[in-house]
């Protein structure tokens, strides 16, 4: 049995929970034992690094040091985490002085990194540590006749010197190789190692969505049934924004399911689709799943109900707050008219001039700032409770 | 050794469509792709158009796409790309209009380089002798100065592919060369200009330019440096700045990334349309059960992470 230190990454524990749940099932079937690195920090995803590279490197080398203490290699299920950790490792290994500088920050916590930890994405482990022949022995279902478009994204293919491509050249085609091993065909398309647009989604949405539309549209045109990605960040953008992106840029519907690598493996291993979290995709995977595993359970009602309940409570309380606010306004107004007559505060509100709007606007702004503070306090209180 | 080249052909003057033409030839073991292309032009097909000059990766003329990624063909040996005599695909650079076959129109490229004012702008009158700059202040610029303007980074830039107004990696790297030069006095104005739309914040951080650059210029890393410098100069009213700041805060607080909060703060609390847009996405995610947790997951013993973040961020000033 192979043993690894498991670094799932923030997105697998946040916006893409189906990745985490399907990974655990698949790792189990592969006979991989894991210990989760629950003290590790976020890798910074390159964003932290652009502000403060040393901070990013300290946090990542800290994670590698935890694994070194356990004498285990790290397994990741997120390309971005993989890339960012590999880069940090690459930087300290080629510069011992820098490693010493980083270590001096870690000593307070009793850690020291000597440089021996290997960081490997599940995708690479399948090929290098398990082997495709062994992998195929775990498969129960042949996916012949299906076409999958591999979407590598950026961080698992570039910069290649940090990712060990010269020692392990098959890493360049790893996803193609794994798709082929399931019996399915690979849909080759030009966008497979390009940017998904996620890093600029919140900065330049127009450009980001053009990328989503280009990649998913091209793969669809070339006959892909679904797109497979080893990166949950690519998944978030390609799945979450595909509808809007395709409508704005191509005028068609976003209908290409974007599935995680472990979900593909899970399907081939014969795990029921509902346990792999297929109902948690924004682009519906229902037709795709019913063509692969007809008649098998697809939706996860428990999860759906919880979501709906939360949604209803949220929506209900919003409506309630709105009605209360409107009612309070009119009651206050009535009281003021009764107390002070028409020439007072109510008059001031009713004949609101431009300057008055400005003043009210300022009040709203300061209110929002207070809300942000309260949110912060609330979160810190609640998190300390749980 | 045997070489098989699949070359993209295009001749707009004769109104032809783009097509691939296959050439098979015998070359020396030590041949570069450029040697093979020149041999094709001289021995097999005189109509093939290509641009080259020094053959020693100094002039930057022979940038082309080889098997899908940009390279200087004079620096790329055939035996490294196709040791068994496999087919090698050669195309003109991307993100630029094609003039004929492998020759592209570099005008858009040069216009962008000019856009960043690629010359020294000191405030003072010229010194009597020479400008004095310390070694340390210049050595980190050596790699950027290595740029030979071959256009490889621009060819493979994934942001430029969807938005031709983006200033692009080559010109931004050139801008950094002056922003970080101690003899230049217009750094702040330069950063102010680059902080706007189509500037440093539109880079997607995809590493394509770093990967293909034949000279180790690493344009993306320069762009990241300029983001940080722009923030230090006080240009903070950008989604990019809010995004970065919120990210650092989130990691400092819980050790993990709080996606919900990151999205909210990057859009900005006063950007009503942005927030409505986000609310729809959030609602969809909620229904599907993939909304990031409202209470962010905390790393175990996250106080240690907090300590590190506070110390190093403060140390930086």
mmCIF file of N, CA and C in Angstrom, chain B residues 87-205:
data_model
loop_
_atom_site.group_PDB
_atom_site.id
_atom_site.type_symbol
_atom_site.label_atom_id
_atom_site.label_comp_id
_atom_site.label_asym_id
_atom_site.label_seq_id
_atom_site.Cartn_x
_atom_site.Cartn_y
_atom_site.Cartn_z
ATOM 1 N N UNK B 87 7.259 13.937 -37.632
ATOM 2 C CA UNK B 87 6.819 15.128 -38.357
ATOM 3 C C UNK B 87 6.859 16.338 -37.418
ATOM 4 N N UNK B 88 7.418 17.443 -37.894
ATOM 5 C CA UNK B 88 7.478 18.665 -37.093
ATOM 6 C C UNK B 88 6.600 19.725 -37.750
ATOM 7 N N UNK B 89 5.692 20.293 -36.959
ATOM 8 C CA UNK B 89 4.796 21.290 -37.520
ATOM 9 C C UNK B 89 5.404 22.687 -37.335
ATOM 10 N N UNK B 90 5.511 23.435 -38.420
ATOM 11 C CA UNK B 90 6.058 24.794 -38.330
ATOM 12 C C UNK B 90 5.006 25.787 -38.807
ATOM 13 N N UNK B 91 4.684 26.752 -37.923
ATOM 14 C CA UNK B 91 3.684 27.767 -38.267
ATOM 15 C C UNK B 91 4.262 29.151 -37.993
ATOM 16 N N UNK B 92 3.657 30.195 -38.569
ATOM 17 C CA UNK B 92 4.103 31.544 -38.222
ATOM 18 C C UNK B 92 3.707 31.870 -36.780
ATOM 19 N N UNK B 93 4.281 32.930 -36.207
ATOM 20 C CA UNK B 93 3.924 33.347 -34.853
ATOM 21 C C UNK B 93 2.428 33.639 -34.762
ATOM 22 N N UNK B 94 1.861 33.426 -33.579
ATOM 23 C CA UNK B 94 0.446 33.710 -33.374
ATOM 24 C C UNK B 94 0.227 35.149 -32.952
ATOM 25 N N UNK B 95 -1.033 35.540 -32.821
ATOM 26 C CA UNK B 95 -1.423 36.873 -32.361
ATOM 27 C C UNK B 95 -0.890 38.020 -33.229
ATOM 28 N N UNK B 96 -0.468 37.679 -34.455
ATOM 29 C CA UNK B 96 -0.016 38.728 -35.380
ATOM 30 C C UNK B 96 -0.511 38.379 -36.779
ATOM 31 N N UNK B 97 -0.846 39.381 -37.605
ATOM 32 C CA UNK B 97 -1.332 39.070 -38.958
ATOM 33 C C UNK B 97 -0.221 38.444 -39.815
ATOM 34 N N UNK B 98 -0.598 37.483 -40.655
ATOM 35 C CA UNK B 98 0.402 36.840 -41.511
ATOM 36 C C UNK B 98 0.551 37.631 -42.801
ATOM 37 N N UNK B 99 1.799 37.890 -43.200
ATOM 38 C CA UNK B 99 2.042 38.553 -44.488
ATOM 39 C C UNK B 99 2.133 37.491 -45.578
ATOM 40 N N UNK B 100 3.008 36.514 -45.383
ATOM 41 C CA UNK B 100 3.079 35.379 -46.299
ATOM 42 C C UNK B 100 3.770 34.224 -45.591
ATOM 43 N N UNK B 101 3.255 33.034 -45.772
ATOM 44 C CA UNK B 101 3.824 31.822 -45.157
ATOM 45 C C UNK B 101 4.231 32.019 -43.689
ATOM 46 N N UNK B 102 5.568 32.048 -43.452
ATOM 47 C CA UNK B 102 6.050 32.115 -42.074
ATOM 48 C C UNK B 102 6.414 33.541 -41.649
ATOM 49 N N UNK B 103 6.091 34.503 -42.485
ATOM 50 C CA UNK B 103 6.432 35.893 -42.190
ATOM 51 C C UNK B 103 5.202 36.617 -41.644
ATOM 52 N N UNK B 104 5.344 37.200 -40.442
ATOM 53 C CA UNK B 104 4.212 37.922 -39.858
ATOM 54 C C UNK B 104 4.476 39.415 -39.858
ATOM 55 N N UNK B 105 3.387 40.165 -39.729
ATOM 56 C CA UNK B 105 3.461 41.619 -39.662
ATOM 57 C C UNK B 105 3.764 42.012 -38.217
ATOM 58 N N UNK B 106 4.954 42.571 -37.976
ATOM 59 C CA UNK B 106 5.356 42.908 -36.608
ATOM 60 C C UNK B 106 4.886 44.306 -36.186
ATOM 61 N N UNK B 107 4.142 45.023 -37.056
ATOM 62 C CA UNK B 107 3.738 46.380 -36.693
ATOM 63 C C UNK B 107 2.957 46.473 -35.386
ATOM 64 N N UNK B 108 1.938 45.603 -35.179
ATOM 65 C CA UNK B 108 1.215 45.679 -33.899
ATOM 66 C C UNK B 108 2.171 45.514 -32.715
ATOM 67 N N UNK B 109 3.165 44.663 -32.896
ATOM 68 C CA UNK B 109 4.167 44.421 -31.845
ATOM 69 C C UNK B 109 4.924 45.705 -31.518
ATOM 70 N N UNK B 110 5.435 46.357 -32.566
ATOM 71 C CA UNK B 110 6.237 47.574 -32.339
ATOM 72 C C UNK B 110 5.384 48.705 -31.805
ATOM 73 N N UNK B 111 4.120 48.789 -32.270
ATOM 74 C CA UNK B 111 3.242 49.848 -31.747
ATOM 75 C C UNK B 111 3.096 49.731 -30.235
ATOM 76 N N UNK B 112 3.000 48.503 -29.767
ATOM 77 C CA UNK B 112 2.836 48.313 -28.323
ATOM 78 C C UNK B 112 4.115 48.642 -27.565
ATOM 79 N N UNK B 113 5.243 48.299 -28.166
ATOM 80 C CA UNK B 113 6.510 48.654 -27.506
ATOM 81 C C UNK B 113 6.619 50.175 -27.402
ATOM 82 N N UNK B 114 6.189 50.872 -28.478
ATOM 83 C CA UNK B 114 6.248 52.340 -28.427
ATOM 84 C C UNK B 114 5.280 52.915 -27.403
ATOM 85 N N UNK B 115 4.159 52.205 -27.222
ATOM 86 C CA UNK B 115 3.136 52.656 -26.282
ATOM 87 C C UNK B 115 3.699 52.822 -24.860
ATOM 88 N N UNK B 116 4.675 52.025 -24.476
ATOM 89 C CA UNK B 116 5.207 52.127 -23.108
ATOM 90 C C UNK B 116 6.388 53.095 -23.008
ATOM 91 N N UNK B 117 6.654 53.873 -24.063
ATOM 92 C CA UNK B 117 7.728 54.863 -24.093
ATOM 93 C C UNK B 117 9.068 54.241 -23.688
ATOM 94 N N UNK B 118 9.634 53.450 -24.591
ATOM 95 C CA UNK B 118 10.815 52.659 -24.230
ATOM 96 C C UNK B 118 12.113 53.453 -24.302
ATOM 97 N N UNK B 119 12.162 54.515 -23.555
ATOM 98 C CA UNK B 119 13.421 55.286 -23.510
ATOM 99 C C UNK B 119 13.523 55.945 -22.146
ATOM 100 N N UNK B 120 14.719 56.300 -21.765
ATOM 101 C CA UNK B 120 14.976 56.900 -20.464
ATOM 102 C C UNK B 120 14.375 58.290 -20.386
ATOM 103 N N UNK B 121 13.701 58.589 -19.262
ATOM 104 C CA UNK B 121 13.162 59.933 -19.081
ATOM 105 C C UNK B 121 13.615 60.498 -17.735
ATOM 106 N N UNK B 122 14.847 61.026 -17.691
ATOM 107 C CA UNK B 122 15.317 61.618 -16.424
ATOM 108 C C UNK B 122 14.805 63.052 -16.277
ATOM 109 N N UNK B 123 14.619 63.485 -15.027
ATOM 110 C CA UNK B 123 14.156 64.852 -14.782
ATOM 111 C C UNK B 123 15.278 65.864 -14.940
ATOM 112 N N UNK B 124 16.456 65.470 -14.446
ATOM 113 C CA UNK B 124 17.549 66.440 -14.383
ATOM 114 C C UNK B 124 18.140 66.702 -15.762
ATOM 115 N N UNK B 125 18.913 67.742 -15.810
ATOM 116 C CA UNK B 125 19.648 67.999 -17.047
ATOM 117 C C UNK B 125 20.735 66.941 -17.170
ATOM 118 N N UNK B 126 21.213 66.759 -18.345
ATOM 119 C CA UNK B 126 22.197 65.695 -18.564
ATOM 120 C C UNK B 126 23.455 65.944 -17.739
ATOM 121 N N UNK B 127 24.003 64.888 -17.141
ATOM 122 C CA UNK B 127 25.230 65.068 -16.369
ATOM 123 C C UNK B 127 26.420 65.309 -17.302
ATOM 124 N N UNK B 128 27.482 65.845 -16.726
ATOM 125 C CA UNK B 128 28.672 66.145 -17.529
ATOM 126 C C UNK B 128 29.268 64.885 -18.134
ATOM 127 N N UNK B 129 29.479 63.888 -17.259
ATOM 128 C CA UNK B 129 30.089 62.652 -17.739
ATOM 129 C C UNK B 129 29.030 61.632 -18.101
ATOM 130 N N UNK B 130 28.794 60.697 -17.172
ATOM 131 C CA UNK B 130 27.795 59.683 -17.446
ATOM 132 C C UNK B 130 26.872 59.533 -16.240
ATOM 133 N N UNK B 131 25.717 58.912 -16.475
ATOM 134 C CA UNK B 131 24.820 58.620 -15.364
ATOM 135 C C UNK B 131 25.468 57.545 -14.506
ATOM 136 N N UNK B 132 25.474 57.768 -13.202
ATOM 137 C CA UNK B 132 26.061 56.767 -12.318
ATOM 138 C C UNK B 132 24.939 55.926 -11.701
ATOM 139 N N UNK B 133 25.052 54.617 -11.831
ATOM 140 C CA UNK B 133 24.102 53.725 -11.161
ATOM 141 C C UNK B 133 24.898 52.596 -10.533
ATOM 142 N N UNK B 134 24.480 52.195 -9.327
ATOM 143 C CA UNK B 134 25.246 51.153 -8.634
ATOM 144 C C UNK B 134 25.056 49.809 -9.337
ATOM 145 N N UNK B 135 26.002 48.914 -9.128
ATOM 146 C CA UNK B 135 25.911 47.590 -9.716
ATOM 147 C C UNK B 135 24.636 46.874 -9.307
ATOM 148 N N UNK B 136 24.359 46.914 -7.969
ATOM 149 C CA UNK B 136 23.210 46.168 -7.441
ATOM 150 C C UNK B 136 21.913 46.644 -8.072
ATOM 151 N N UNK B 137 21.842 47.969 -8.352
ATOM 152 C CA UNK B 137 20.581 48.492 -8.877
ATOM 153 C C UNK B 137 20.396 48.112 -10.339
ATOM 154 N N UNK B 138 21.410 47.617 -10.988
ATOM 155 C CA UNK B 138 21.280 47.300 -12.410
ATOM 156 C C UNK B 138 21.317 45.804 -12.721
ATOM 157 N N UNK B 139 22.028 45.017 -11.876
ATOM 158 C CA UNK B 139 22.240 43.611 -12.257
ATOM 159 C C UNK B 139 20.921 42.848 -12.421
ATOM 160 N N UNK B 140 19.899 43.187 -11.599
ATOM 161 C CA UNK B 140 18.646 42.433 -11.715
ATOM 162 C C UNK B 140 17.925 42.760 -13.026
ATOM 163 N N UNK B 141 18.413 43.788 -13.732
ATOM 164 C CA UNK B 141 17.772 44.143 -15.009
ATOM 165 C C UNK B 141 18.416 43.446 -16.204
ATOM 166 N N UNK B 142 19.525 42.754 -15.937
ATOM 167 C CA UNK B 142 20.275 42.159 -17.049
ATOM 168 C C UNK B 142 19.391 41.223 -17.882
ATOM 169 N N UNK B 143 18.603 40.378 -17.184
ATOM 170 C CA UNK B 143 17.763 39.430 -17.910
ATOM 171 C C UNK B 143 16.739 40.134 -18.800
ATOM 172 N N UNK B 144 16.169 41.230 -18.304
ATOM 173 C CA UNK B 144 15.176 41.952 -19.127
ATOM 174 C C UNK B 144 15.854 42.583 -20.333
ATOM 175 N N UNK B 145 17.077 43.072 -20.093
ATOM 176 C CA UNK B 145 17.780 43.713 -21.213
ATOM 177 C C UNK B 145 18.179 42.700 -22.284
ATOM 178 N N UNK B 146 18.156 41.414 -21.934
ATOM 179 C CA UNK B 146 18.474 40.384 -22.914
ATOM 180 C C UNK B 146 17.432 40.255 -24.014
ATOM 181 N N UNK B 147 16.263 40.887 -23.830
ATOM 182 C CA UNK B 147 15.171 40.738 -24.802
ATOM 183 C C UNK B 147 15.639 41.139 -26.199
ATOM 184 N N UNK B 148 15.361 40.260 -27.175
ATOM 185 C CA UNK B 148 15.763 40.561 -28.551
ATOM 186 C C UNK B 148 14.553 40.847 -29.433
ATOM 187 N N UNK B 149 13.386 41.038 -28.780
ATOM 188 C CA UNK B 149 12.189 41.455 -29.513
ATOM 189 C C UNK B 149 11.815 40.477 -30.623
ATOM 190 N N UNK B 150 11.855 39.185 -30.301
ATOM 191 C CA UNK B 150 11.558 38.189 -31.335
ATOM 192 C C UNK B 150 10.056 37.939 -31.448
ATOM 193 N N UNK B 151 9.291 38.336 -30.420
ATOM 194 C CA UNK B 151 7.843 38.177 -30.492
ATOM 195 C C UNK B 151 7.332 36.816 -30.053
ATOM 196 N N UNK B 152 8.197 35.954 -29.520
ATOM 197 C CA UNK B 152 7.734 34.627 -29.101
ATOM 198 C C UNK B 152 6.688 34.731 -27.999
ATOM 199 N N UNK B 153 6.939 35.604 -27.012
ATOM 200 C CA UNK B 153 6.001 35.728 -25.885
ATOM 201 C C UNK B 153 4.664 36.269 -26.353
ATOM 202 N N UNK B 154 4.721 37.255 -27.265
ATOM 203 C CA UNK B 154 3.485 37.844 -27.771
ATOM 204 C C UNK B 154 2.684 36.795 -28.551
ATOM 205 N N UNK B 155 3.394 35.956 -29.279
ATOM 206 C CA UNK B 155 2.749 34.915 -30.075
ATOM 207 C C UNK B 155 1.907 33.976 -29.219
ATOM 208 N N UNK B 156 2.424 33.604 -28.052
ATOM 209 C CA UNK B 156 1.746 32.594 -27.248
ATOM 210 C C UNK B 156 0.977 33.162 -26.071
ATOM 211 N N UNK B 157 0.897 34.492 -25.968
ATOM 212 C CA UNK B 157 0.198 35.119 -24.837
ATOM 213 C C UNK B 157 -1.289 34.782 -24.884
ATOM 214 N N UNK B 158 -1.804 34.187 -23.801
ATOM 215 C CA UNK B 158 -3.212 33.766 -23.825
ATOM 216 C C UNK B 158 -4.170 34.925 -23.565
ATOM 217 N N UNK B 159 -3.680 36.003 -22.960
ATOM 218 C CA UNK B 159 -4.547 37.161 -22.732
ATOM 219 C C UNK B 159 -4.710 37.961 -24.024
ATOM 220 N N UNK B 160 -3.605 38.090 -24.751
ATOM 221 C CA UNK B 160 -3.619 38.820 -26.018
ATOM 222 C C UNK B 160 -4.537 38.135 -27.038
ATOM 223 N N UNK B 161 -4.635 36.829 -26.916
ATOM 224 C CA UNK B 161 -5.443 36.058 -27.852
ATOM 225 C C UNK B 161 -6.914 36.477 -27.805
ATOM 226 N N UNK B 162 -7.396 36.867 -26.613
ATOM 227 C CA UNK B 162 -8.802 37.262 -26.505
ATOM 228 C C UNK B 162 -8.980 38.771 -26.467
ATOM 229 N N UNK B 163 -7.899 39.524 -26.361
ATOM 230 C CA UNK B 163 -8.041 40.970 -26.237
ATOM 231 C C UNK B 163 -6.822 41.642 -26.865
ATOM 232 N N UNK B 164 -6.984 42.124 -28.113
ATOM 233 C CA UNK B 164 -5.791 42.645 -28.781
ATOM 234 C C UNK B 164 -5.355 43.996 -28.240
ATOM 235 N N UNK B 165 -6.151 44.594 -27.348
ATOM 236 C CA UNK B 165 -5.712 45.868 -26.777
ATOM 237 C C UNK B 165 -4.727 45.673 -25.623
ATOM 238 N N UNK B 166 -4.623 44.457 -25.109
ATOM 239 C CA UNK B 166 -3.676 44.174 -24.015
ATOM 240 C C UNK B 166 -2.264 44.550 -24.464
ATOM 241 N N UNK B 167 -1.543 45.250 -23.598
ATOM 242 C CA UNK B 167 -0.214 45.739 -23.997
ATOM 243 C C UNK B 167 0.737 44.580 -24.309
ATOM 244 N N UNK B 168 0.563 43.476 -23.588
ATOM 245 C CA UNK B 168 1.315 42.270 -23.955
ATOM 246 C C UNK B 168 2.644 42.125 -23.233
ATOM 247 N N UNK B 169 3.158 40.886 -23.195
ATOM 248 C CA UNK B 169 4.338 40.588 -22.387
ATOM 249 C C UNK B 169 5.618 41.318 -22.813
ATOM 250 N N UNK B 170 5.897 41.403 -24.115
ATOM 251 C CA UNK B 170 7.166 41.995 -24.540
ATOM 252 C C UNK B 170 7.226 43.465 -24.144
ATOM 253 N N UNK B 171 6.149 44.205 -24.460
ATOM 254 C CA UNK B 171 6.147 45.635 -24.166
ATOM 255 C C UNK B 171 6.134 45.880 -22.661
ATOM 256 N N UNK B 172 5.427 45.028 -21.902
ATOM 257 C CA UNK B 172 5.397 45.220 -20.454
ATOM 258 C C UNK B 172 6.755 44.918 -19.832
ATOM 259 N N UNK B 173 7.450 43.914 -20.375
ATOM 260 C CA UNK B 173 8.795 43.630 -19.871
ATOM 261 C C UNK B 173 9.704 44.813 -20.167
ATOM 262 N N UNK B 174 9.537 45.382 -21.345
ATOM 263 C CA UNK B 174 10.321 46.570 -21.713
ATOM 264 C C UNK B 174 9.995 47.726 -20.766
ATOM 265 N N UNK B 175 8.711 47.868 -20.429
ATOM 266 C CA UNK B 175 8.311 48.936 -19.502
ATOM 267 C C UNK B 175 8.997 48.736 -18.155
ATOM 268 N N UNK B 176 9.057 47.476 -17.698
ATOM 269 C CA UNK B 176 9.691 47.195 -16.406
ATOM 270 C C UNK B 176 11.166 47.595 -16.428
ATOM 271 N N UNK B 177 11.790 47.396 -17.585
ATOM 272 C CA UNK B 177 13.198 47.736 -17.720
ATOM 273 C C UNK B 177 13.443 49.202 -17.358
ATOM 274 N N UNK B 178 12.457 50.076 -17.666
ATOM 275 C CA UNK B 178 12.617 51.494 -17.328
ATOM 276 C C UNK B 178 12.034 51.838 -15.969
ATOM 277 N N UNK B 179 10.933 51.171 -15.604
ATOM 278 C CA UNK B 179 10.344 51.421 -14.281
ATOM 279 C C UNK B 179 11.383 51.147 -13.197
ATOM 280 N N UNK B 180 12.150 50.073 -13.384
ATOM 281 C CA UNK B 180 13.076 49.651 -12.333
ATOM 282 C C UNK B 180 14.472 50.230 -12.508
ATOM 283 N N UNK B 181 14.666 51.062 -13.529
ATOM 284 C CA UNK B 181 15.989 51.645 -13.757
ATOM 285 C C UNK B 181 16.165 52.872 -12.856
ATOM 286 N N UNK B 182 17.190 52.887 -11.995
ATOM 287 C CA UNK B 182 17.324 54.004 -11.051
ATOM 288 C C UNK B 182 17.561 55.345 -11.737
ATOM 289 N N UNK B 183 17.973 55.333 -12.995
ATOM 290 C CA UNK B 183 18.266 56.608 -13.677
ATOM 291 C C UNK B 183 17.024 57.232 -14.285
ATOM 292 N N UNK B 184 15.915 56.477 -14.297
ATOM 293 C CA UNK B 184 14.675 56.998 -14.881
ATOM 294 C C UNK B 184 13.842 57.662 -13.785
ATOM 295 N N UNK B 185 13.274 58.832 -14.072
ATOM 296 C CA UNK B 185 12.511 59.542 -13.042
ATOM 297 C C UNK B 185 11.015 59.524 -13.272
ATOM 298 N N UNK B 186 10.563 58.786 -14.258
ATOM 299 C CA UNK B 186 9.138 58.807 -14.559
ATOM 300 C C UNK B 186 8.445 57.475 -14.162
ATOM 301 N N UNK B 187 9.061 56.748 -13.252
ATOM 302 C CA UNK B 187 8.499 55.450 -12.869
ATOM 303 C C UNK B 187 7.051 55.553 -12.440
ATOM 304 N N UNK B 188 6.745 56.574 -11.639
ATOM 305 C CA UNK B 188 5.387 56.688 -11.113
ATOM 306 C C UNK B 188 4.387 56.909 -12.239
ATOM 307 N N UNK B 189 4.733 57.801 -13.182
ATOM 308 C CA UNK B 189 3.831 58.041 -14.321
ATOM 309 C C UNK B 189 3.660 56.779 -15.154
ATOM 310 N N UNK B 190 4.759 56.078 -15.332
ATOM 311 C CA UNK B 190 4.690 54.833 -16.109
ATOM 312 C C UNK B 190 3.749 53.855 -15.428
ATOM 313 N N UNK B 191 3.922 53.692 -14.106
ATOM 314 C CA UNK B 191 3.088 52.732 -13.378
ATOM 315 C C UNK B 191 1.627 53.156 -13.406
ATOM 316 N N UNK B 192 1.392 54.463 -13.336
ATOM 317 C CA UNK B 192 0.014 54.957 -13.375
ATOM 318 C C UNK B 192 -0.640 54.549 -14.692
ATOM 319 N N UNK B 193 0.109 54.700 -15.772
ATOM 320 C CA UNK B 193 -0.403 54.332 -17.095
ATOM 321 C C UNK B 193 -0.633 52.820 -17.185
ATOM 322 N N UNK B 194 0.326 52.041 -16.693
ATOM 323 C CA UNK B 194 0.247 50.583 -16.820
ATOM 324 C C UNK B 194 -0.790 49.977 -15.878
ATOM 325 N N UNK B 195 -1.210 50.758 -14.882
ATOM 326 C CA UNK B 195 -2.186 50.271 -13.915
ATOM 327 C C UNK B 195 -3.598 50.300 -14.484
ATOM 328 N N UNK B 196 -3.768 51.012 -15.622
ATOM 329 C CA UNK B 196 -5.106 51.123 -16.212
ATOM 330 C C UNK B 196 -5.478 49.866 -16.981
ATOM 331 N N UNK B 197 -6.659 49.902 -17.577
ATOM 332 C CA UNK B 197 -7.121 48.757 -18.379
ATOM 333 C C UNK B 197 -6.092 48.421 -19.444
ATOM 334 N N UNK B 198 -6.011 47.161 -19.808
ATOM 335 C CA UNK B 198 -5.062 46.646 -20.794
ATOM 336 C C UNK B 198 -3.638 46.629 -20.282
ATOM 337 N N UNK B 199 -3.430 46.982 -19.028
ATOM 338 C CA UNK B 199 -2.088 47.021 -18.483
ATOM 339 C C UNK B 199 -1.757 45.791 -17.667
ATOM 340 N N UNK B 200 -1.015 46.013 -16.564
ATOM 341 C CA UNK B 200 -0.450 44.885 -15.818
ATOM 342 C C UNK B 200 -1.501 43.933 -15.233
ATOM 343 N N UNK B 201 -2.697 44.444 -14.928
ATOM 344 C CA UNK B 201 -3.679 43.582 -14.254
ATOM 345 C C UNK B 201 -4.393 42.634 -15.202
ATOM 346 N N UNK B 202 -4.243 42.820 -16.518
ATOM 347 C CA UNK B 202 -4.937 41.933 -17.461
ATOM 348 C C UNK B 202 -4.159 40.654 -17.748
ATOM 349 N N UNK B 203 -2.934 40.556 -17.243
ATOM 350 C CA UNK B 203 -2.154 39.324 -17.421
ATOM 351 C C UNK B 203 -2.843 38.194 -16.662
ATOM 352 N N UNK B 204 -2.915 37.013 -17.283
ATOM 353 C CA UNK B 204 -3.613 35.907 -16.622
ATOM 354 C C UNK B 204 -2.678 35.034 -15.806
ATOM 355 N N UNK B 205 -1.411 35.360 -15.771
ATOM 356 C CA UNK B 205 -0.437 34.596 -15.001
ATOM 357 C C UNK B 205 -0.343 33.143 -15.489
#
